[in-house]
Short mmCIF file of N, CA and C in Angstrom, two decimals:
data_model
loop_
_atom_site.label_atom_id
_atom_site.label_comp_id
_atom_site.label_asym_id
_atom_site.label_seq_id
_atom_site.Cartn_x
_atom_site.Cartn_y
_atom_site.Cartn_z
N UNK B 1256 0.83 -1.17 0.00
CA UNK B 1256 0.00 0.00 0.00
C UNK B 1256 0.88 1.24 0.00
N UNK B 1257 0.31 2.41 -0.07
CA UNK B 1257 1.07 3.65 -0.21
C UNK B 1257 2.13 3.80 0.89
N UNK B 1258 3.34 4.15 0.48
CA UNK B 1258 4.42 4.35 1.43
C UNK B 1258 5.11 3.08 1.88
N UNK B 1259 4.73 1.95 1.31
CA UNK B 1259 5.30 0.67 1.74
C UNK B 1259 5.99 0.00 0.57
N UNK B 1260 6.90 -0.90 0.89
CA UNK B 1260 7.55 -1.73 -0.12
C UNK B 1260 7.45 -3.17 0.33
N UNK B 1261 7.44 -4.09 -0.62
CA UNK B 1261 7.40 -5.50 -0.28
C UNK B 1261 8.78 -6.11 -0.47
N UNK B 1262 9.08 -7.12 0.28
CA UNK B 1262 10.33 -7.85 0.13
C UNK B 1262 10.02 -9.33 0.09
N UNK B 1263 10.86 -10.12 -0.50
CA UNK B 1263 10.59 -11.56 -0.63
C UNK B 1263 10.92 -12.29 0.65
N UNK B 1264 10.14 -13.23 1.12
CA UNK B 1264 8.78 -13.45 0.67
C UNK B 1264 7.86 -12.51 1.43
N UNK B 1265 6.82 -12.10 0.82
CA UNK B 1265 5.88 -11.21 1.49
C UNK B 1265 4.63 -11.95 1.92
N UNK B 1266 4.59 -13.26 1.71
CA UNK B 1266 3.39 -14.02 1.97
C UNK B 1266 3.73 -15.34 2.65
N UNK B 1267 2.95 -15.70 3.65
CA UNK B 1267 3.04 -17.00 4.31
C UNK B 1267 1.61 -17.51 4.47
N UNK B 1268 1.41 -18.81 4.38
CA UNK B 1268 0.07 -19.39 4.51
C UNK B 1268 0.09 -20.55 5.49
N UNK B 1269 -1.00 -20.69 6.24
CA UNK B 1269 -1.14 -21.79 7.18
C UNK B 1269 -2.47 -21.71 7.89
N UNK B 1270 -3.04 -22.85 8.22
CA UNK B 1270 -4.28 -22.89 8.95
C UNK B 1270 -5.45 -22.26 8.22
N UNK B 1271 -5.44 -22.31 6.88
CA UNK B 1271 -6.53 -21.75 6.10
C UNK B 1271 -6.48 -20.25 5.96
N UNK B 1272 -5.37 -19.64 6.38
CA UNK B 1272 -5.21 -18.18 6.26
C UNK B 1272 -3.90 -17.87 5.55
N UNK B 1273 -3.88 -16.72 4.90
CA UNK B 1273 -2.67 -16.21 4.28
C UNK B 1273 -2.29 -14.91 4.98
N UNK B 1274 -1.00 -14.67 5.13
CA UNK B 1274 -0.52 -13.48 5.80
C UNK B 1274 0.48 -12.79 4.88
N UNK B 1275 0.31 -11.47 4.69
CA UNK B 1275 1.25 -10.71 3.87
C UNK B 1275 1.93 -9.67 4.76
N UNK B 1276 3.19 -9.38 4.43
CA UNK B 1276 3.99 -8.45 5.20
C UNK B 1276 4.51 -7.36 4.29
N UNK B 1277 4.49 -6.13 4.76
CA UNK B 1277 5.09 -5.01 4.05
C UNK B 1277 6.05 -4.29 4.98
N UNK B 1278 7.07 -3.73 4.38
CA UNK B 1278 8.07 -2.96 5.10
C UNK B 1278 7.86 -1.51 4.65
N UNK B 1279 7.82 -0.60 5.60
CA UNK B 1279 7.52 0.77 5.21
C UNK B 1279 8.30 1.81 5.93
N UNK B 1280 8.03 3.03 5.59
CA UNK B 1280 8.71 4.17 6.18
C UNK B 1280 7.78 4.89 7.15
N UNK B 1281 8.37 5.52 8.13
CA UNK B 1281 7.57 6.27 9.09
C UNK B 1281 7.16 7.60 8.49
N UNK B 1282 5.96 8.01 8.78
CA UNK B 1282 5.45 9.28 8.26
C UNK B 1282 6.28 10.46 8.72
N UNK B 1283 6.97 10.32 9.87
CA UNK B 1283 7.75 11.43 10.40
C UNK B 1283 9.04 11.67 9.63
N UNK B 1284 9.47 10.71 8.79
CA UNK B 1284 10.70 10.91 8.03
C UNK B 1284 10.41 11.83 6.85
N UNK B 1285 11.22 12.84 6.69
CA UNK B 1285 11.01 13.78 5.60
C UNK B 1285 12.32 14.08 4.91
N UNK B 1286 12.48 13.74 3.65
CA UNK B 1286 11.49 13.01 2.86
C UNK B 1286 11.55 11.51 3.21
N UNK B 1287 10.46 10.76 2.96
CA UNK B 1287 10.50 9.32 3.20
C UNK B 1287 11.62 8.66 2.40
N UNK B 1288 12.25 7.67 2.99
CA UNK B 1288 13.36 6.99 2.31
C UNK B 1288 13.25 5.50 2.56
N UNK B 1289 13.36 4.70 1.51
CA UNK B 1289 13.28 3.25 1.69
C UNK B 1289 14.49 2.73 2.46
N UNK B 1290 15.58 3.49 2.48
CA UNK B 1290 16.75 3.10 3.24
C UNK B 1290 16.58 3.35 4.72
N UNK B 1291 15.48 3.97 5.11
CA UNK B 1291 15.22 4.28 6.51
C UNK B 1291 13.84 3.78 6.88
N UNK B 1292 13.57 2.53 6.57
CA UNK B 1292 12.25 1.99 6.86
C UNK B 1292 12.19 1.64 8.34
N UNK B 1293 11.05 1.94 8.93
CA UNK B 1293 10.94 1.71 10.35
C UNK B 1293 9.72 0.93 10.78
N UNK B 1294 8.96 0.35 9.83
CA UNK B 1294 7.72 -0.32 10.18
C UNK B 1294 7.59 -1.62 9.41
N UNK B 1295 7.15 -2.66 10.09
CA UNK B 1295 6.74 -3.91 9.44
C UNK B 1295 5.27 -4.09 9.74
N UNK B 1296 4.46 -4.22 8.69
CA UNK B 1296 3.01 -4.36 8.85
C UNK B 1296 2.53 -5.70 8.33
N UNK B 1297 1.42 -6.18 8.89
CA UNK B 1297 0.85 -7.48 8.55
C UNK B 1297 -0.62 -7.32 8.20
N UNK B 1298 -1.09 -8.08 7.22
CA UNK B 1298 -2.49 -8.14 6.84
C UNK B 1298 -2.81 -9.61 6.60
N UNK B 1299 -4.03 -10.04 6.87
CA UNK B 1299 -4.40 -11.45 6.75
C UNK B 1299 -5.64 -11.64 5.87
N UNK B 1300 -5.73 -12.82 5.24
CA UNK B 1300 -6.89 -13.19 4.43
C UNK B 1300 -7.31 -14.60 4.81
N UNK B 1301 -8.60 -14.79 4.98
CA UNK B 1301 -9.13 -16.12 5.26
C UNK B 1301 -9.91 -16.69 4.09
N UNK B 1302 -9.89 -15.97 2.94
CA UNK B 1302 -10.66 -16.42 1.79
C UNK B 1302 -9.81 -16.54 0.53
N UNK B 1303 -8.57 -16.98 0.72
CA UNK B 1303 -7.71 -17.21 -0.42
C UNK B 1303 -7.22 -15.95 -1.09
N UNK B 1304 -7.25 -14.83 -0.38
CA UNK B 1304 -6.74 -13.59 -0.92
C UNK B 1304 -7.78 -12.70 -1.59
N UNK B 1305 -9.05 -13.10 -1.58
CA UNK B 1305 -10.10 -12.26 -2.17
C UNK B 1305 -10.28 -10.97 -1.38
N UNK B 1306 -10.20 -11.07 -0.06
CA UNK B 1306 -10.26 -9.88 0.79
C UNK B 1306 -9.15 -9.98 1.84
N UNK B 1307 -8.73 -8.80 2.33
CA UNK B 1307 -7.64 -8.74 3.30
C UNK B 1307 -8.03 -7.86 4.46
N UNK B 1308 -7.53 -8.18 5.65
CA UNK B 1308 -7.75 -7.33 6.83
C UNK B 1308 -6.95 -6.04 6.67
N UNK B 1309 -7.29 -5.02 7.42
CA UNK B 1309 -6.50 -3.80 7.35
C UNK B 1309 -5.06 -4.08 7.78
N UNK B 1310 -4.13 -3.27 7.30
CA UNK B 1310 -2.72 -3.40 7.70
C UNK B 1310 -2.59 -2.98 9.15
N UNK B 1311 -1.78 -3.71 9.89
CA UNK B 1311 -1.49 -3.32 11.27
C UNK B 1311 0.00 -3.45 11.55
N UNK B 1312 0.51 -2.54 12.33
CA UNK B 1312 1.94 -2.50 12.64
C UNK B 1312 2.27 -3.63 13.62
N UNK B 1313 3.26 -4.44 13.25
CA UNK B 1313 3.75 -5.51 14.10
C UNK B 1313 5.06 -5.09 14.77
N UNK B 1314 5.94 -4.45 13.99
CA UNK B 1314 7.25 -4.02 14.49
C UNK B 1314 7.44 -2.57 14.05
N UNK B 1315 7.94 -1.75 14.96
CA UNK B 1315 8.19 -0.35 14.66
C UNK B 1315 9.44 0.11 15.38
N UNK B 1316 10.20 0.94 14.74
CA UNK B 1316 11.39 1.52 15.36
C UNK B 1316 11.40 2.99 15.03
N UNK B 1317 11.63 3.81 16.02
CA UNK B 1317 11.71 5.24 15.75
C UNK B 1317 12.62 5.90 16.77
N UNK B 1318 12.93 7.16 16.49
CA UNK B 1318 13.66 7.95 17.46
C UNK B 1318 15.17 7.84 17.40
N UNK B 1319 15.75 7.19 16.41
CA UNK B 1319 17.20 7.13 16.33
C UNK B 1319 17.72 8.54 16.04
N UNK B 1320 18.77 8.99 16.75
CA UNK B 1320 19.21 10.36 16.61
C UNK B 1320 19.67 10.76 15.20
N UNK B 1321 20.16 9.83 14.42
CA UNK B 1321 20.62 10.19 13.07
C UNK B 1321 19.60 9.85 11.99
N UNK B 1322 18.42 9.44 12.36
CA UNK B 1322 17.37 9.15 11.37
C UNK B 1322 17.40 7.76 10.80
N UNK B 1323 18.37 6.91 11.18
CA UNK B 1323 18.42 5.55 10.66
C UNK B 1323 17.50 4.69 11.52
N UNK B 1324 16.28 4.50 11.07
CA UNK B 1324 15.26 3.79 11.85
C UNK B 1324 14.90 2.48 11.18
N UNK B 1325 15.86 1.71 10.78
CA UNK B 1325 15.57 0.60 9.88
C UNK B 1325 15.27 -0.71 10.56
N UNK B 1326 14.16 -1.31 10.18
CA UNK B 1326 13.88 -2.70 10.42
C UNK B 1326 13.78 -3.30 9.02
N UNK B 1327 14.43 -4.42 8.79
CA UNK B 1327 14.66 -4.87 7.42
C UNK B 1327 14.54 -6.39 7.31
N UNK B 1328 14.35 -6.82 6.09
CA UNK B 1328 14.33 -8.24 5.69
C UNK B 1328 13.36 -9.09 6.51
N UNK B 1329 12.07 -8.71 6.56
CA UNK B 1329 11.12 -9.55 7.28
C UNK B 1329 10.88 -10.86 6.55
N UNK B 1330 10.70 -11.91 7.30
CA UNK B 1330 10.42 -13.23 6.74
C UNK B 1330 9.33 -13.89 7.59
N UNK B 1331 8.12 -14.01 7.04
CA UNK B 1331 7.01 -14.60 7.81
C UNK B 1331 6.97 -16.12 7.71
N UNK B 1332 6.36 -16.73 8.71
CA UNK B 1332 6.12 -18.17 8.71
C UNK B 1332 4.78 -18.38 9.42
N UNK B 1333 3.91 -19.23 8.85
CA UNK B 1333 2.62 -19.52 9.47
C UNK B 1333 2.49 -21.03 9.69
N UNK B 1334 1.96 -21.38 10.84
CA UNK B 1334 1.72 -22.78 11.19
C UNK B 1334 0.39 -22.80 11.96
N UNK B 1335 -0.71 -23.04 11.24
CA UNK B 1335 -2.02 -22.97 11.87
C UNK B 1335 -2.28 -21.55 12.36
N UNK B 1336 -2.65 -21.41 13.63
CA UNK B 1336 -2.91 -20.08 14.20
C UNK B 1336 -1.64 -19.41 14.71
N UNK B 1337 -0.49 -20.08 14.51
CA UNK B 1337 0.79 -19.49 14.95
C UNK B 1337 1.42 -18.78 13.77
N UNK B 1338 1.80 -17.51 14.00
CA UNK B 1338 2.44 -16.71 12.96
C UNK B 1338 3.73 -16.17 13.56
N UNK B 1339 4.82 -16.30 12.80
CA UNK B 1339 6.13 -15.86 13.24
C UNK B 1339 6.71 -14.92 12.20
N UNK B 1340 7.57 -14.01 12.65
CA UNK B 1340 8.27 -13.15 11.72
C UNK B 1340 9.68 -12.90 12.24
N UNK B 1341 10.67 -13.13 11.38
CA UNK B 1341 12.04 -12.78 11.72
C UNK B 1341 12.40 -11.53 10.91
N UNK B 1342 13.36 -10.76 11.41
CA UNK B 1342 13.78 -9.53 10.74
C UNK B 1342 15.09 -9.06 11.38
N UNK B 1343 15.70 -8.06 10.75
CA UNK B 1343 16.90 -7.42 11.29
C UNK B 1343 16.51 -6.01 11.74
N UNK B 1344 16.87 -5.67 12.96
CA UNK B 1344 16.64 -4.31 13.48
C UNK B 1344 18.01 -3.63 13.56
N UNK B 1345 18.22 -2.64 12.70
CA UNK B 1345 19.48 -1.92 12.67
C UNK B 1345 19.50 -0.79 13.68
N UNK B 1346 20.62 -0.62 14.40
CA UNK B 1346 20.74 0.48 15.35
C UNK B 1346 21.12 1.76 14.60
N UNK B 1347 21.14 2.89 15.30
CA UNK B 1347 21.72 4.08 14.67
C UNK B 1347 23.12 3.72 14.20
N UNK B 1348 23.52 4.27 13.07
CA UNK B 1348 24.81 3.89 12.50
C UNK B 1348 25.96 4.17 13.48
N UNK B 1349 26.68 3.09 13.79
CA UNK B 1349 27.84 3.14 14.66
C UNK B 1349 28.90 2.29 13.97
N UNK B 1350 30.14 2.72 14.00
CA UNK B 1350 31.20 2.05 13.25
C UNK B 1350 31.26 0.55 13.55
N UNK B 1351 31.05 0.15 14.80
CA UNK B 1351 31.21 -1.26 15.16
C UNK B 1351 30.05 -2.13 14.68
N UNK B 1352 28.93 -1.53 14.29
CA UNK B 1352 27.79 -2.35 13.88
C UNK B 1352 27.32 -2.07 12.47
N UNK B 1353 28.08 -1.30 11.69
CA UNK B 1353 27.66 -1.01 10.32
C UNK B 1353 27.51 -2.33 9.56
N UNK B 1354 26.36 -2.50 8.95
CA UNK B 1354 26.09 -3.70 8.17
C UNK B 1354 25.45 -4.82 8.94
N UNK B 1355 25.40 -4.73 10.25
CA UNK B 1355 24.74 -5.75 11.06
C UNK B 1355 23.79 -5.08 12.04
N UNK B 1356 22.79 -5.84 12.40
CA UNK B 1356 21.82 -5.36 13.39
C UNK B 1356 21.42 -6.51 14.28
N UNK B 1357 20.41 -6.28 15.05
CA UNK B 1357 19.88 -7.29 15.96
C UNK B 1357 18.92 -8.19 15.18
N UNK B 1358 19.17 -9.48 15.18
CA UNK B 1358 18.26 -10.43 14.54
C UNK B 1358 17.20 -10.79 15.57
N UNK B 1359 15.93 -10.53 15.20
CA UNK B 1359 14.83 -10.71 16.16
C UNK B 1359 13.72 -11.55 15.54
N UNK B 1360 12.94 -12.18 16.43
CA UNK B 1360 11.78 -12.98 16.05
C UNK B 1360 10.61 -12.56 16.94
N UNK B 1361 9.45 -12.33 16.33
CA UNK B 1361 8.22 -12.11 17.06
C UNK B 1361 7.26 -13.25 16.74
N UNK B 1362 6.43 -13.60 17.73
CA UNK B 1362 5.50 -14.73 17.56
C UNK B 1362 4.09 -14.34 17.98
N UNK B 1363 3.14 -14.86 17.22
CA UNK B 1363 1.72 -14.72 17.54
C UNK B 1363 1.13 -16.12 17.62
N UNK B 1364 0.36 -16.38 18.66
CA UNK B 1364 -0.26 -17.70 18.79
C UNK B 1364 -1.79 -17.58 18.64
N UNK B 1365 -2.23 -16.43 18.06
CA UNK B 1365 -3.66 -16.20 17.88
C UNK B 1365 -3.96 -15.67 16.47
N UNK B 1366 -3.30 -16.23 15.48
CA UNK B 1366 -3.58 -15.88 14.09
C UNK B 1366 -3.15 -14.47 13.71
N UNK B 1367 -2.17 -13.92 14.40
CA UNK B 1367 -1.65 -12.60 14.05
C UNK B 1367 -2.40 -11.46 14.71
N UNK B 1368 -3.34 -11.75 15.61
CA UNK B 1368 -4.09 -10.68 16.29
C UNK B 1368 -3.18 -9.90 17.21
N UNK B 1369 -2.23 -10.57 17.85
CA UNK B 1369 -1.26 -9.89 18.72
C UNK B 1369 0.06 -10.67 18.65
N UNK B 1370 1.14 -9.96 18.92
CA UNK B 1370 2.49 -10.56 18.90
C UNK B 1370 3.16 -10.31 20.23
N UNK B 1371 3.96 -11.27 20.68
CA UNK B 1371 4.73 -11.12 21.90
C UNK B 1371 5.94 -10.24 21.68
N UNK B 1372 6.68 -10.02 22.76
CA UNK B 1372 7.92 -9.24 22.69
C UNK B 1372 8.93 -9.96 21.81
N UNK B 1373 9.81 -9.21 21.14
CA UNK B 1373 10.80 -9.84 20.29
C UNK B 1373 11.80 -10.69 21.08
N UNK B 1374 12.20 -11.81 20.47
CA UNK B 1374 13.27 -12.64 21.00
C UNK B 1374 14.50 -12.29 20.18
N UNK B 1375 15.56 -11.85 20.84
CA UNK B 1375 16.79 -11.44 20.15
C UNK B 1375 17.71 -12.65 19.98
N UNK B 1376 18.11 -12.92 18.73
CA UNK B 1376 18.98 -14.06 18.47
C UNK B 1376 20.45 -13.69 18.50
N UNK B 1377 20.78 -12.45 18.17
CA UNK B 1377 22.16 -11.99 18.15
C UNK B 1377 22.38 -10.99 17.04
N UNK B 1378 23.63 -10.62 16.78
CA UNK B 1378 23.95 -9.68 15.71
C UNK B 1378 24.05 -10.41 14.38
N UNK B 1379 23.65 -9.71 13.31
CA UNK B 1379 23.76 -10.29 11.98
C UNK B 1379 23.00 -9.46 10.99
N UNK B 1380 22.72 -10.07 9.84
CA UNK B 1380 21.89 -9.40 8.84
C UNK B 1380 21.18 -10.43 8.00
N UNK B 1381 20.00 -10.02 7.50
CA UNK B 1381 19.19 -10.89 6.67
C UNK B 1381 18.67 -12.06 7.46
N UNK B 1382 17.49 -12.52 7.16
CA UNK B 1382 16.96 -13.71 7.84
C UNK B 1382 16.21 -14.59 6.86
N UNK B 1383 16.15 -15.85 7.18
CA UNK B 1383 15.36 -16.83 6.46
C UNK B 1383 14.71 -17.71 7.52
N UNK B 1384 13.40 -17.85 7.47
CA UNK B 1384 12.65 -18.59 8.50
C UNK B 1384 12.10 -19.86 7.86
N UNK B 1385 12.29 -20.98 8.52
CA UNK B 1385 11.77 -22.25 8.02
C UNK B 1385 11.30 -23.09 9.21
N UNK B 1386 10.56 -24.14 8.91
CA UNK B 1386 10.07 -25.03 9.95
C UNK B 1386 10.27 -26.46 9.52
N UNK B 1387 10.68 -27.31 10.47
CA UNK B 1387 10.89 -28.71 10.21
C UNK B 1387 9.56 -29.45 10.37
N UNK B 1388 8.69 -29.36 9.38
CA UNK B 1388 7.39 -30.02 9.43
C UNK B 1388 6.40 -29.25 10.27
N UNK B 1389 5.11 -29.47 10.03
CA UNK B 1389 4.06 -28.78 10.79
C UNK B 1389 4.23 -29.07 12.27
N UNK B 1390 4.25 -28.04 13.07
CA UNK B 1390 4.40 -28.20 14.51
C UNK B 1390 5.81 -28.55 14.95
N UNK B 1391 6.75 -28.59 14.01
CA UNK B 1391 8.13 -28.98 14.32
C UNK B 1391 8.99 -27.82 14.74
N UNK B 1392 10.29 -28.10 14.83
CA UNK B 1392 11.26 -27.09 15.25
C UNK B 1392 11.22 -25.89 14.29
N UNK B 1393 11.40 -24.69 14.86
CA UNK B 1393 11.52 -23.48 14.06
C UNK B 1393 12.99 -23.22 13.84
N UNK B 1394 13.35 -22.78 12.65
CA UNK B 1394 14.74 -22.52 12.29
C UNK B 1394 14.88 -21.17 11.60
N UNK B 1395 15.79 -20.35 12.10
CA UNK B 1395 16.07 -19.05 11.48
C UNK B 1395 17.54 -19.04 11.12
N UNK B 1396 17.84 -18.71 9.87
CA UNK B 1396 19.24 -18.59 9.47
C UNK B 1396 19.53 -17.15 9.13
N UNK B 1397 20.78 -16.75 9.35
CA UNK B 1397 21.24 -15.39 9.06
C UNK B 1397 22.76 -15.42 9.03
N UNK B 1398 23.37 -14.28 8.74
CA UNK B 1398 24.82 -14.20 8.63
C UNK B 1398 25.35 -13.22 9.68
N UNK B 1399 26.42 -13.62 10.37
CA UNK B 1399 27.11 -12.75 11.33
C UNK B 1399 28.60 -12.86 11.06
N UNK B 1400 29.24 -11.72 10.76
CA UNK B 1400 30.69 -11.71 10.45
C UNK B 1400 31.05 -12.72 9.37
N UNK B 1401 30.23 -12.78 8.31
CA UNK B 1401 30.44 -13.68 7.18
C UNK B 1401 30.36 -15.16 7.55
N UNK B 1402 29.76 -15.47 8.71
CA UNK B 1402 29.58 -16.87 9.13
C UNK B 1402 28.08 -17.13 9.21
N UNK B 1403 27.61 -18.19 8.56
CA UNK B 1403 26.20 -18.55 8.61
C UNK B 1403 25.85 -18.98 10.02
N UNK B 1404 24.71 -18.50 10.50
CA UNK B 1404 24.21 -18.85 11.84
C UNK B 1404 22.86 -19.53 11.66
N UNK B 1405 22.58 -20.53 12.47
CA UNK B 1405 21.26 -21.16 12.47
C UNK B 1405 20.76 -21.19 13.90
N UNK B 1406 19.59 -20.60 14.11
CA UNK B 1406 18.96 -20.60 15.43
C UNK B 1406 17.76 -21.50 15.38
N UNK B 1407 17.64 -22.40 16.35
CA UNK B 1407 16.49 -23.31 16.37
C UNK B 1407 15.70 -23.13 17.68
N UNK B 1408 14.40 -23.33 17.55
CA UNK B 1408 13.51 -23.26 18.71
C UNK B 1408 12.65 -24.51 18.75
N UNK B 1409 12.62 -25.13 19.90
CA UNK B 1409 11.78 -26.32 20.11
C UNK B 1409 10.56 -25.99 20.97
N UNK B 1410 10.43 -24.70 21.37
CA UNK B 1410 9.34 -24.29 22.26
C UNK B 1410 8.46 -23.21 21.63
N UNK B 1411 8.21 -23.34 20.35
CA UNK B 1411 7.29 -22.44 19.62
C UNK B 1411 7.74 -20.98 19.60
N UNK B 1412 9.06 -20.77 19.59
CA UNK B 1412 9.60 -19.42 19.47
C UNK B 1412 9.88 -18.69 20.76
N UNK B 1413 9.67 -19.33 21.90
CA UNK B 1413 9.94 -18.67 23.18
C UNK B 1413 11.44 -18.47 23.40
N UNK B 1414 12.23 -19.46 23.01
CA UNK B 1414 13.69 -19.38 23.11
C UNK B 1414 14.30 -20.01 21.85
N UNK B 1415 15.53 -19.60 21.55
CA UNK B 1415 16.27 -20.13 20.42
C UNK B 1415 17.69 -20.48 20.84
N UNK B 1416 18.23 -21.52 20.24
CA UNK B 1416 19.65 -21.87 20.41
C UNK B 1416 20.35 -21.58 19.10
N UNK B 1417 21.45 -20.83 19.17
CA UNK B 1417 22.18 -20.43 17.97
C UNK B 1417 23.40 -21.31 17.79
N UNK B 1418 23.57 -21.82 16.58
CA UNK B 1418 24.73 -22.64 16.23
C UNK B 1418 25.40 -21.99 15.02
N UNK B 1419 26.69 -21.70 15.12
CA UNK B 1419 27.41 -21.11 13.99
C UNK B 1419 27.64 -22.17 12.93
N UNK B 1420 27.41 -21.79 11.69
CA UNK B 1420 27.65 -22.69 10.56
C UNK B 1420 29.01 -22.46 9.96
N UNK B 1421 29.22 -22.90 8.73
CA UNK B 1421 30.53 -22.76 8.08
C UNK B 1421 30.80 -21.30 7.68
N UNK B 1422 32.08 -20.98 7.61
CA UNK B 1422 32.51 -19.66 7.14
C UNK B 1422 32.13 -19.52 5.68
N UNK B 1423 31.58 -18.37 5.32
CA UNK B 1423 31.26 -18.12 3.92
C UNK B 1423 32.53 -17.91 3.12
N UNK B 1424 32.52 -18.27 1.84
CA UNK B 1424 33.70 -18.00 1.02
C UNK B 1424 34.03 -16.51 1.00
N UNK B 1425 35.30 -16.17 0.90
CA UNK B 1425 35.75 -14.77 0.96
C UNK B 1425 35.16 -13.92 -0.15
N UNK B 1426 34.78 -14.50 -1.27
CA UNK B 1426 34.26 -13.71 -2.38
C UNK B 1426 32.78 -13.36 -2.23
N UNK B 1427 32.12 -13.82 -1.16
CA UNK B 1427 30.72 -13.46 -0.91
C UNK B 1427 30.72 -12.36 0.13
N UNK B 1428 30.23 -11.19 -0.27
CA UNK B 1428 30.17 -10.04 0.64
C UNK B 1428 28.74 -9.51 0.61
N UNK B 1429 28.18 -9.35 1.79
CA UNK B 1429 26.83 -8.83 1.88
C UNK B 1429 26.88 -7.30 1.88
N UNK B 1430 25.99 -6.66 1.14
CA UNK B 1430 26.03 -5.18 1.07
C UNK B 1430 25.69 -4.55 2.41
N UNK B 1431 26.26 -3.40 2.64
CA UNK B 1431 25.97 -2.69 3.90
C UNK B 1431 25.07 -1.51 3.61
#
């Protein structure tokens, strides 16, 4: 919708419902900039996408002193009435954290009507959310210092255990 951009994937389905996510800019930013997005919004459909609920803010960040209010790379996952979203929350630009932010997960156990407080997995960038079968372990992958990280949850997103994966080849560099 107006003022928003979509990122892949913007849609997750489960339990007879579809959920779409948009990443947007805060109205207070002037001029609005996609590089300073501060809102992740969710809308749901129970009729195969013929109609959608109004957009509602799930994650918001504001008030950074230099205007960098970015929450980025949302990745939704739906399992029945459980809806999860992983994303990167970037801090105000600081030399030690340029290119990385806080990897976070929010969970809803009521079809997206409300979400709990974010669970912080660690520093990194980009996220990919997957599940090991319906009702199975939740898995979030991301990159920290060019090393693949995999966080798993066996308790429906309440806690995650992070395991570092293999070092990425030197010729793969993620943009900052």
